[in-house]
Amino acid sequence: MPFAQDAAHQDLLAKAQRYFPGGSNGNMTLPPEYAFVIARGEGARVYDPEGHAWIDYLLGSGPMILGHAHPRVVAAVQEQLGRGSTFFYLNDKAIALAEAIVAAVPCAEQVRFTSSGSEATFFALRLARAYRGRDKILKFEGGYHGSHDYAMMNVEGQDPVPYPQAVRGSAGIPRSLEAEVLIAPYNDLDTTTAIIERHHDALGAVIVEPFQRMLAPVPGFLQGLREVTAHYGIPLVFDEVVTGFRFAYGGAQEYYGVVPDLAALGKIVGGGYPLAAVVGRAEIMAHFVQPDAEGRVVGQIGTLNGNPVAAAAGLATLEALRQPGVYDRLHALGRQLRELLAATLREHGFAAQVLGDGPLFHVLFTAQPVQTYRDTLQADAEKQRRFHYGLLQHGVLKSLSKGYISLAHGEAELEATAQAFDAVLAAMARDA
Ligand SMILES: Cc1ncc(COP(=O)(O)O)c(C=O)c1O
């Protein structure tokens, strides 16, 4: 039986099919039998127009760390709405948010706001190339930095090719850009170092998700990457769109104790509104205004850059995250959920790897430990899909690739999630 039962709900889904290519805006898509429309979110739950609820581990793909419609964020946004929505000029909220970011994030001496994480990584790379006077960038296989042309090389779901060959991960990217990107294996410091040593003179930047998708850095990997990039003077960019303000208030760079030259922030910092940021060392950030040898500065104009409504939401979110015990609670919730999932998988006889750190969790159905992107390709994708859709049927929403936990999740949600894990894995074990 499809989720959408009443005519109004079905009509909305039909209109989505009619007006959006593929029935979506490019984000999560679900097969017709599981498709539904979100009418509202509150705390740890989202609701369809018929009032059916899902415990939400999608969390808008990560921004909603306080849960949906958090009263302090709603109040901050309402207060700003009465003062105007956007100005294309300095505004008090954006200045206050920049000050809060500089106080929080170790590498952040200055800030430039953008509207999305994709723009933040795009401009961080452009800025690094301008500073360094070199064109190529190095990214990691399987790493995701948004959907711009440089980022969409060797992203998830592609067959591996020899390092450091870049392969376009989207139609429409100029073939010539493959020559501007080098690909290295995340968590393999020796191979990465060899690529950097060989190509250092052509490299304008190295960009990495410090915690790549759901892969934790092996001890020494980020430190080694920091050392080799510093040795050659290549700007190291941490993409902290996911990890920023999530693993620790200062992000992954605080959590792992490795400070990059630049970072891209997004998701949490905009409190659920369109805001992201390039942050970093003032000497590099100066190239937004300091002409290069040919008299050019780094262009980075955006109509909504530093939007005051989004900045107000970000400020209210960061204020809530500064309360004592918040990160202990986020880590405890994550640990509890991962342990619960691992125990339920064992109970039903599945060989699987539970991944995650802080308020993130994921499962890969493979008996082998997972450390690199290529290890993840060994996992049984069909089992993963069944698990995912089974959870949806049992009132639990997450993306196929990870689960995000919020401060609005508590014992009741964990208990209901445990029941869903048990029911879904029991059914999968029966059918196996
Ligand atoms: C690590 C990382 N970088 C960049 C992005 C792109 O951010 P946005 O979707 O806001 O463009 C994402 C989005 O999920 C991400 O996970």
Tab-separated table of C-alpha atoms and ligand atoms in Angstrom:
chain	number	residue	atom	x	y	z
A	1	MET	CA	0.000	0.000	0.000
A	2	PRO	CA	1.528	3.391	-0.961
A	3	PHE	CA	2.136	5.908	1.830
A	4	ALA	CA	-0.005	8.568	0.154
A	5	GLN	CA	-3.598	7.515	0.760
A	6	ASP	CA	-5.824	10.539	0.539
A	7	ALA	CA	-6.548	12.392	-2.714
A	8	ALA	CA	-4.931	15.701	-1.706
A	9	HIS	CA	-1.677	13.954	-0.794
A	10	GLN	CA	-1.692	11.940	-4.026
A	11	ASP	CA	-2.395	15.116	-5.970
A	12	LEU	CA	0.674	16.821	-4.456
A	13	LEU	CA	2.852	13.884	-5.493
A	14	ALA	CA	1.382	13.963	-9.008
A	15	LYS	CA	2.168	17.680	-9.223
A	16	ALA	CA	5.742	17.041	-8.053
A	17	GLN	CA	6.077	14.550	-10.914
A	18	ARG	CA	4.572	17.067	-13.297
A	19	TYR	CA	6.644	20.106	-12.334
A	20	PHE	CA	10.018	18.741	-11.160
A	21	PRO	CA	12.215	16.681	-13.506
A	22	GLY	CA	12.079	13.174	-12.080
A	23	GLY	CA	9.629	14.426	-9.459
A	24	SER	CA	12.377	15.964	-7.313
A	25	ASN	CA	14.610	18.967	-6.794
A	26	GLY	CA	17.690	16.803	-7.160
A	27	ASN	CA	17.826	15.670	-3.540
A	28	MET	CA	16.479	12.438	-2.056
A	29	THR	CA	14.108	10.505	-4.296
A	30	LEU	CA	11.946	7.579	-3.245
A	31	PRO	CA	10.187	4.948	-5.390
A	32	PRO	CA	6.470	5.676	-5.911
A	33	GLU	CA	5.305	3.207	-3.241
A	34	TYR	CA	7.382	5.012	-0.593
A	35	ALA	CA	7.010	8.572	-1.867
A	36	PHE	CA	5.385	11.112	0.419
A	37	VAL	CA	5.284	14.850	0.951
A	38	ILE	CA	6.490	16.513	4.129
A	39	ALA	CA	3.928	19.009	5.370
A	40	ARG	CA	5.694	19.996	8.591
A	41	GLY	CA	8.440	19.162	11.019
A	42	GLU	CA	8.543	19.489	14.779
A	43	GLY	CA	11.392	18.416	17.034
A	44	ALA	CA	12.616	14.965	15.996
A	45	ARG	CA	9.658	14.227	13.701
A	46	VAL	CA	8.332	15.111	10.266
A	47	TYR	CA	4.693	14.724	9.248
A	48	ASP	CA	2.993	14.156	5.906
A	49	PRO	CA	-0.228	16.032	4.994
A	50	GLU	CA	-2.286	13.128	6.369
A	51	GLY	CA	-0.601	13.416	9.778
A	52	HIS	CA	1.596	10.296	9.522
A	53	ALA	CA	4.820	10.826	11.467
A	54	TRP	CA	8.392	9.688	10.860
A	55	ILE	CA	11.215	9.895	13.373
A	56	ASP	CA	13.588	12.033	11.399
A	57	TYR	CA	17.250	11.075	10.977
A	58	LEU	CA	17.413	12.917	7.636
A	59	LEU	CA	17.156	16.289	9.410
A	60	GLY	CA	17.099	18.257	6.168
A	61	SER	CA	20.392	16.512	5.276
A	62	GLY	CA	21.999	17.772	8.441
A	63	PRO	CA	21.245	21.395	9.324
A	64	MET	CA	18.511	20.687	11.878
A	65	ILE	CA	20.749	19.645	14.782
A	66	LEU	CA	18.329	21.262	17.269
A	67	GLY	CA	15.356	19.500	15.671
A	68	HIS	CA	12.671	21.078	13.501
A	69	ALA	CA	11.082	24.427	14.355
A	70	HIS	CA	13.162	24.928	17.485
A	71	PRO	CA	11.408	27.730	19.407
A	72	ARG	CA	14.577	29.842	19.830
A	73	VAL	CA	15.390	29.637	16.109
A	74	VAL	CA	11.783	30.385	15.132
A	75	ALA	CA	11.751	33.428	17.445
A	76	ALA	CA	15.071	34.719	16.076
A	77	VAL	CA	13.854	34.371	12.492
A	78	GLN	CA	10.511	36.019	13.268
A	79	GLU	CA	12.271	38.909	14.935
A	80	GLN	CA	14.492	39.418	11.884
A	81	LEU	CA	11.643	39.066	9.365
A	82	GLY	CA	10.053	42.225	10.729
A	83	ARG	CA	13.305	44.075	10.085
A	84	GLY	CA	13.766	43.080	6.458
A	85	SER	CA	14.790	39.992	4.567
A	86	THR	CA	17.906	40.908	2.619
A	87	PHE	CA	20.004	43.975	1.867
A	88	PHE	CA	23.052	43.090	-0.291
A	89	TYR	CA	25.074	45.110	2.165
A	90	LEU	CA	26.582	44.803	5.627
A	91	ASN	CA	24.026	43.759	8.195
A	92	ASP	CA	24.267	43.328	11.964
A	93	LYS	CA	23.300	39.612	12.020
A	94	ALA	CA	25.924	38.577	9.464
A	95	ILE	CA	28.621	40.488	11.353
A	96	ALA	CA	27.612	38.852	14.639
A	97	LEU	CA	27.625	35.395	13.010
A	98	ALA	CA	31.087	35.985	11.517
A	99	GLU	CA	32.332	36.966	14.982
A	100	ALA	CA	30.845	33.772	16.472
A	101	ILE	CA	32.467	31.632	13.753
A	102	VAL	CA	35.897	33.201	14.279
A	103	ALA	CA	35.567	32.591	18.030
A	104	ALA	CA	34.634	28.936	17.415
A	105	VAL	CA	36.579	27.536	14.473
A	106	PRO	CA	40.369	27.199	14.918
A	107	CYS	CA	41.412	28.105	11.330
A	108	ALA	CA	38.881	30.927	10.974
A	109	GLU	CA	40.485	34.370	11.124
A	110	GLN	CA	38.043	35.762	8.556
A	111	VAL	CA	34.758	34.747	6.952
A	112	ARG	CA	32.998	35.107	3.592
A	113	PHE	CA	29.369	33.967	3.468
A	114	THR	CA	27.738	32.104	0.588
A	115	SER	CA	24.273	30.568	0.216
A	116	SER	CA	25.210	26.866	-0.044
A	117	GLY	CA	27.940	24.432	0.865
A	118	SER	CA	28.656	23.844	-2.829
A	119	GLU	CA	29.435	27.517	-3.261
A	120	ALA	CA	31.583	27.490	-0.129
A	121	THR	CA	33.845	24.683	-1.428
A	122	PHE	CA	33.846	26.209	-4.926
A	123	PHE	CA	35.034	29.582	-3.625
A	124	ALA	CA	37.479	28.040	-1.150
A	125	LEU	CA	39.155	26.277	-4.093
A	126	ARG	CA	39.138	29.411	-6.251
A	127	LEU	CA	40.623	31.396	-3.366
A	128	ALA	CA	43.321	28.791	-2.714
A	129	ARG	CA	44.282	28.710	-6.409
A	130	ALA	CA	44.541	32.515	-6.453
A	131	TYR	CA	46.707	32.550	-3.311
A	132	ARG	CA	48.978	29.787	-4.516
A	133	GLY	CA	49.084	30.779	-8.187
A	134	ARG	CA	48.540	27.162	-9.325
A	135	ASP	CA	45.497	25.603	-11.009
A	136	LYS	CA	45.140	21.954	-10.053
A	137	ILE	CA	43.326	20.663	-7.009
A	138	LEU	CA	43.605	17.340	-5.230
A	139	LYS	CA	40.496	15.717	-3.831
A	140	PHE	CA	39.824	12.257	-2.458
A	141	GLU	CA	38.041	9.371	-4.117
A	142	GLY	CA	34.484	9.157	-2.845
A	143	GLY	CA	34.682	12.580	-1.211
A	144	TYR	CA	31.689	14.880	-1.726
A	145	HIS	CA	32.080	18.638	-1.799
A	146	GLY	CA	28.796	19.645	-3.419
A	147	SER	CA	27.712	19.628	-7.029
A	148	HIS	CA	30.013	22.076	-8.830
A	149	ASP	CA	32.283	20.970	-11.643
A	150	TYR	CA	35.509	20.534	-9.620
A	151	ALA	CA	33.715	18.756	-6.774
A	152	MET	CA	31.907	16.184	-8.874
A	153	MET	CA	34.960	14.135	-9.776
A	154	ASN	CA	35.225	10.529	-8.529
A	155	VAL	CA	32.277	10.886	-6.194
A	156	GLU	CA	30.316	8.009	-4.703
A	157	GLY	CA	28.932	5.278	-6.875
A	158	GLN	CA	31.687	5.251	-9.468
A	159	ASP	CA	33.912	2.376	-10.484
A	160	PRO	CA	37.450	3.004	-9.302
A	161	VAL	CA	40.107	4.071	-11.805
A	162	PRO	CA	43.877	4.278	-11.148
A	163	TYR	CA	45.031	7.193	-8.970
A	164	PRO	CA	45.318	10.103	-9.554
A	165	GLN	CA	42.984	9.958	-12.591
A	166	ALA	CA	39.908	12.179	-12.262
A	167	VAL	CA	36.625	11.083	-13.825
A	168	ARG	CA	33.616	13.363	-14.214
A	169	GLY	CA	30.763	12.310	-11.924
A	170	SER	CA	28.081	14.252	-13.749
A	171	ALA	CA	26.993	14.861	-17.289
A	172	GLY	CA	27.710	18.364	-18.508
A	173	ILE	CA	31.101	18.846	-16.849
A	174	PRO	CA	33.732	19.881	-19.401
A	175	ARG	CA	36.036	16.974	-20.198
A	176	SER	CA	39.009	19.344	-19.945
A	177	LEU	CA	38.427	19.782	-16.197
A	178	GLU	CA	39.505	16.193	-15.563
A	179	ALA	CA	43.051	17.405	-16.213
A	180	GLU	CA	42.717	19.986	-13.409
A	181	VAL	CA	41.841	17.526	-10.642
A	182	LEU	CA	43.980	14.811	-9.032
A	183	ILE	CA	42.391	11.990	-7.059
A	184	ALA	CA	43.944	10.331	-4.007
A	185	PRO	CA	42.740	7.532	-1.699
A	186	TYR	CA	41.330	8.786	1.619
A	187	ASN	CA	43.026	7.105	4.592
A	188	ASP	CA	46.034	5.996	2.524
A	189	LEU	CA	48.684	8.506	3.524
A	190	ASP	CA	51.563	6.895	1.622
A	191	THR	CA	49.808	6.964	-1.758
A	192	THR	CA	48.441	10.459	-1.108
A	193	THR	CA	51.859	11.769	-0.092
A	194	ALA	CA	53.454	10.263	-3.198
A	195	ILE	CA	50.865	12.000	-5.431
A	196	ILE	CA	51.409	15.333	-3.672
A	197	GLU	CA	55.198	14.998	-3.845
A	198	ARG	CA	55.027	14.287	-7.559
A	199	HIS	CA	52.568	17.075	-8.431
A	200	HIS	CA	53.184	19.666	-5.703
A	201	ASP	CA	54.307	22.363	-8.088
A	202	ALA	CA	51.005	22.217	-10.008
A	203	LEU	CA	48.699	22.056	-6.970
A	204	GLY	CA	46.627	25.059	-5.857
A	205	ALA	CA	44.775	23.214	-3.080
A	206	VAL	CA	44.099	19.922	-1.352
A	207	ILE	CA	40.493	19.532	-0.226
A	208	VAL	CA	39.273	16.825	2.133
A	209	GLU	CA	36.275	15.963	4.232
A	210	PRO	CA	38.089	15.371	7.540
A	211	PHE	CA	35.503	12.645	8.206
A	212	GLN	CA	34.851	11.470	4.646
A	213	ARG	CA	31.160	10.602	4.201
A	214	MET	CA	30.953	7.957	6.964
A	215	LEU	CA	34.665	7.041	7.033
A	216	ALA	CA	36.608	8.119	10.101
A	217	PRO	CA	40.208	9.230	9.517
A	218	VAL	CA	42.731	6.572	10.577
A	219	PRO	CA	45.158	7.820	13.233
A	220	GLY	CA	47.803	10.026	11.666
A	221	PHE	CA	46.056	10.509	8.297
A	222	LEU	CA	44.911	14.116	8.805
A	223	GLN	CA	48.128	14.999	10.642
A	224	GLY	CA	50.201	13.554	7.771
A	225	LEU	CA	48.122	15.424	5.205
A	226	ARG	CA	48.634	18.638	7.182
A	227	GLU	CA	52.397	18.056	7.282
A	228	VAL	CA	52.892	17.315	3.591
A	229	THR	CA	50.693	20.221	2.426
A	230	ALA	CA	52.423	22.615	4.849
A	231	HIS	CA	55.811	21.357	3.635
A	232	TYR	CA	55.000	22.359	0.046
A	233	GLY	CA	52.961	25.463	0.957
A	234	ILE	CA	49.761	24.044	-0.572
A	235	PRO	CA	46.576	25.352	1.111
A	236	LEU	CA	44.741	22.540	2.894
A	237	VAL	CA	40.964	22.978	2.781
A	238	PHE	CA	38.755	21.079	5.231
A	239	ASP	CA	35.231	20.635	3.928
A	240	GLU	CA	33.383	20.930	7.243
A	241	VAL	CA	29.926	21.342	5.721
A	242	VAL	CA	28.857	18.190	7.620
A	243	THR	CA	31.289	18.174	10.563
A	244	GLY	CA	31.269	21.903	11.400
A	245	PHE	CA	29.607	22.514	14.807
A	246	ARG	CA	28.614	18.808	14.824
A	247	PHE	CA	31.544	16.774	16.176
A	248	ALA	CA	32.592	19.654	18.441
A	249	TYR	CA	31.708	23.341	18.598
A	250	GLY	CA	34.922	24.041	16.641
A	251	GLY	CA	34.166	21.246	14.172
A	252	ALA	CA	36.404	18.380	13.056
A	253	GLN	CA	39.495	20.605	13.254
A	254	GLU	CA	38.901	20.967	16.987
A	255	TYR	CA	37.820	17.331	17.387
A	256	TYR	CA	40.882	15.860	15.630
A	257	GLY	CA	43.300	18.643	16.585
A	258	VAL	CA	44.384	19.339	13.002
A	259	VAL	CA	44.037	22.904	11.724
A	260	PRO	CA	43.682	23.497	7.963
A	261	ASP	CA	44.350	26.752	6.116
A	262	LEU	CA	40.770	27.155	4.906
A	263	ALA	CA	37.441	25.507	5.681
A	264	ALA	CA	34.005	25.365	4.116
A	265	LEU	CA	31.094	25.521	6.564
A	266	GLY	CA	27.421	24.914	5.811
A	267	LYS	CA	24.339	23.107	7.112
A	268	ILE	CA	24.306	23.813	10.904
A	269	VAL	CA	25.824	27.301	10.600
A	270	GLY	CA	22.738	28.488	8.686
A	271	GLY	CA	20.274	27.022	11.195
A	272	GLY	CA	18.190	25.479	8.394
A	273	TYR	CA	18.339	28.486	6.078
A	274	PRO	CA	20.472	29.061	2.952
A	275	LEU	CA	23.800	30.117	4.405
A	276	ALA	CA	27.314	28.688	4.247
A	277	ALA	CA	30.798	30.128	4.553
A	278	VAL	CA	34.414	30.080	3.430
A	279	VAL	CA	36.623	30.692	6.462
A	280	GLY	CA	40.347	30.660	7.017
A	281	ARG	CA	43.668	32.364	7.486
A	282	ALA	CA	43.577	36.121	6.896
A	283	GLU	CA	46.655	35.937	4.654
A	284	ILE	CA	44.738	33.716	2.218
A	285	MET	CA	41.337	35.377	2.684
A	286	ALA	CA	43.027	38.663	1.669
A	287	HIS	CA	42.964	37.436	-1.932
A	288	PHE	CA	39.241	38.189	-2.038
A	289	VAL	CA	40.371	41.837	-2.229
A	290	GLN	CA	44.096	41.789	-3.020
A	291	PRO	CA	44.856	41.774	-6.770
A	292	ASP	CA	47.068	38.997	-8.111
A	293	ALA	CA	49.997	39.539	-10.475
A	294	GLU	CA	47.555	40.111	-13.339
A	295	GLY	CA	45.457	42.560	-11.339
A	296	ARG	CA	42.522	40.227	-10.557
A	297	VAL	CA	40.853	39.612	-7.204
A	298	VAL	CA	38.802	36.503	-6.350
A	299	GLY	CA	35.249	37.232	-7.498
A	300	GLN	CA	32.631	36.035	-5.015
A	301	ILE	CA	29.477	38.180	-5.263
A	302	GLY	CA	26.179	36.559	-4.242
A	303	THR	CA	22.762	38.191	-3.924
A	304	LEU	CA	22.018	36.437	-0.640
A	305	ASN	CA	25.555	36.281	0.830
A	306	GLY	CA	25.257	36.889	4.580
A	307	ASN	CA	21.476	36.945	4.420
A	308	PRO	CA	20.247	38.349	7.768
A	309	VAL	CA	17.351	35.901	8.228
A	310	ALA	CA	19.679	32.942	7.724
A	311	ALA	CA	22.334	34.579	9.898
A	312	ALA	CA	19.753	35.090	12.685
A	313	ALA	CA	18.846	31.386	12.493
A	314	GLY	CA	22.542	30.449	12.540
A	315	LEU	CA	23.223	32.678	15.554
A	316	ALA	CA	20.309	31.179	17.520
A	317	THR	CA	21.489	27.665	16.625
A	318	LEU	CA	25.078	28.334	17.704
A	319	GLU	CA	23.865	29.877	20.945
A	320	ALA	CA	21.937	26.686	21.736
A	321	LEU	CA	25.007	24.600	20.880
A	322	ARG	CA	27.145	26.586	23.334
A	323	GLN	CA	25.060	25.397	26.293
A	324	PRO	CA	26.937	23.124	28.711
A	325	GLY	CA	26.792	19.397	28.002
A	326	VAL	CA	25.431	19.692	24.464
A	327	TYR	CA	28.280	17.844	22.742
A	328	ASP	CA	28.429	15.172	25.461
A	329	ARG	CA	24.751	14.552	24.806
A	330	LEU	CA	25.151	14.468	21.001
A	331	HIS	CA	28.019	11.963	21.299
A	332	ALA	CA	26.123	9.870	23.857
A	333	LEU	CA	23.025	9.723	21.635
A	334	GLY	CA	25.138	8.676	18.659
A	335	ARG	CA	26.939	5.992	20.669
A	336	GLN	CA	23.659	4.646	22.022
A	337	LEU	CA	22.088	4.418	18.576
A	338	ARG	CA	25.148	2.803	16.964
A	339	GLU	CA	25.384	0.230	19.777
A	340	LEU	CA	21.695	-0.514	19.460
A	341	LEU	CA	22.020	-1.009	15.703
A	342	ALA	CA	25.125	-3.202	16.051
A	343	ALA	CA	23.430	-5.375	18.684
A	344	THR	CA	20.277	-5.799	16.568
A	345	LEU	CA	22.330	-6.708	13.493
A	346	ARG	CA	24.231	-9.342	15.526
A	347	GLU	CA	21.017	-10.705	16.999
A	348	HIS	CA	19.600	-11.310	13.519
A	349	GLY	CA	22.825	-12.811	12.191
A	350	PHE	CA	23.967	-10.035	9.852
A	351	ALA	CA	27.645	-9.482	9.113
A	352	ALA	CA	27.704	-5.699	8.960
A	353	GLN	CA	29.744	-2.656	9.874
A	354	VAL	CA	28.137	0.112	11.895
A	355	LEU	CA	29.851	3.390	11.076
A	356	GLY	CA	29.705	6.873	12.512
A	357	ASP	CA	30.952	9.260	15.149
A	358	GLY	CA	29.234	11.955	17.175
A	359	PRO	CA	25.581	12.254	16.134
A	360	LEU	CA	26.031	10.289	12.881
A	361	PHE	CA	25.305	6.635	12.162
A	362	HIS	CA	25.257	4.289	9.208
A	363	VAL	CA	25.413	0.587	8.401
A	364	LEU	CA	27.195	-1.196	5.582
A	365	PHE	CA	26.287	-4.836	5.021
A	366	THR	CA	29.753	-6.344	4.695
A	367	ALA	CA	31.773	-8.643	6.930
A	368	GLN	CA	34.996	-6.749	6.175
A	369	PRO	CA	36.077	-3.721	8.208
A	370	VAL	CA	35.658	-0.510	6.213
A	371	GLN	CA	38.431	2.072	6.109
A	372	THR	CA	38.676	3.337	2.519
A	373	TYR	CA	36.227	4.300	-0.191
A	374	ARG	CA	37.048	1.099	-2.072
A	375	ASP	CA	36.190	-0.935	1.051
A	376	THR	CA	32.703	0.587	0.981
A	377	LEU	CA	32.144	-0.826	-2.512
A	378	GLN	CA	32.212	-4.358	-1.041
A	379	ALA	CA	28.974	-3.728	0.851
A	380	ASP	CA	25.676	-5.288	-0.222
A	381	ALA	CA	23.769	-2.331	-1.686
A	382	GLU	CA	20.530	-4.296	-2.055
A	383	LYS	CA	20.435	-5.136	1.674
A	384	GLN	CA	21.121	-1.493	2.437
A	385	ARG	CA	18.153	-0.427	0.303
A	386	ARG	CA	15.878	-2.988	1.951
A	387	PHE	CA	16.935	-1.770	5.382
A	388	HIS	CA	16.330	1.834	4.383
A	389	TYR	CA	12.879	1.259	2.877
A	390	GLY	CA	11.938	-1.079	5.702
A	391	LEU	CA	12.711	1.673	8.203
A	392	LEU	CA	10.547	4.088	6.229
A	393	GLN	CA	7.640	1.640	6.511
A	394	HIS	CA	8.251	1.497	10.252
A	395	GLY	CA	8.185	5.265	10.689
A	396	VAL	CA	11.919	6.016	10.543
A	397	LEU	CA	13.297	8.428	7.941
A	398	LYS	CA	16.991	8.589	7.042
A	399	SER	CA	19.002	8.979	3.879
A	400	LEU	CA	20.385	5.923	2.159
A	401	SER	CA	23.904	7.010	3.024
A	402	LYS	CA	23.716	8.185	6.647
A	403	GLY	CA	21.626	9.058	9.663
A	404	TYR	CA	21.829	12.407	11.489
A	405	ILE	CA	20.742	12.686	15.129
A	406	SER	CA	19.474	15.906	16.726
A	407	LEU	CA	19.235	17.232	20.254
A	408	ALA	CA	15.460	16.769	19.961
A	409	HIS	CA	15.922	12.988	19.831
A	410	GLY	CA	15.445	11.354	23.218
A	411	GLU	CA	14.606	8.063	24.881
A	412	ALA	CA	11.169	7.776	23.250
A	413	GLU	CA	12.617	8.201	19.753
A	414	LEU	CA	15.470	5.791	20.439
A	415	GLU	CA	13.055	3.204	21.800
A	416	ALA	CA	10.803	3.485	18.719
A	417	THR	CA	13.878	3.337	16.461
A	418	ALA	CA	15.083	0.204	18.253
A	419	GLN	CA	11.740	-1.455	17.547
A	420	ALA	CA	11.982	-0.447	13.883
A	421	PHE	CA	15.560	-1.815	13.609
A	422	ASP	CA	14.358	-5.086	15.132
A	423	ALA	CA	11.275	-5.433	12.928
A	424	VAL	CA	13.111	-4.607	9.695
A	425	LEU	CA	16.153	-6.799	10.365
A	426	ALA	CA	13.950	-9.681	11.511
A	427	ALA	CA	12.018	-9.503	8.224
A	428	MET	CA	15.247	-9.278	6.200
A	429	ALA	CA	16.690	-12.294	8.060
A	430	ARG	CA	13.494	-14.305	7.405
A	431	ASP	CA	13.692	-13.577	3.665
A	432	ALA	CA	17.424	-14.222	3.384
B	1	LIG	C1	30.778	17.452	2.851
B	1	LIG	C2	29.846	18.274	2.027
B	1	LIG	N1	30.314	19.314	1.334
B	1	LIG	C3	29.522	20.102	0.593
B	1	LIG	C4	28.174	19.859	0.500
B	1	LIG	C5	27.304	20.735	-0.361
B	1	LIG	O1	26.497	21.540	0.429
B	1	LIG	P1	25.128	22.116	-0.204
B	1	LIG	O2	24.228	20.943	-0.400
B	1	LIG	O3	24.662	23.098	0.831
B	1	LIG	O4	25.491	22.771	-1.491
B	1	LIG	C6	27.622	18.790	1.202
B	1	LIG	C7	26.174	18.504	1.116
B	1	LIG	O5	25.671	17.535	1.608
B	1	LIG	C8	28.470	17.963	1.961
B	1	LIG	O6	27.997	16.902	2.627
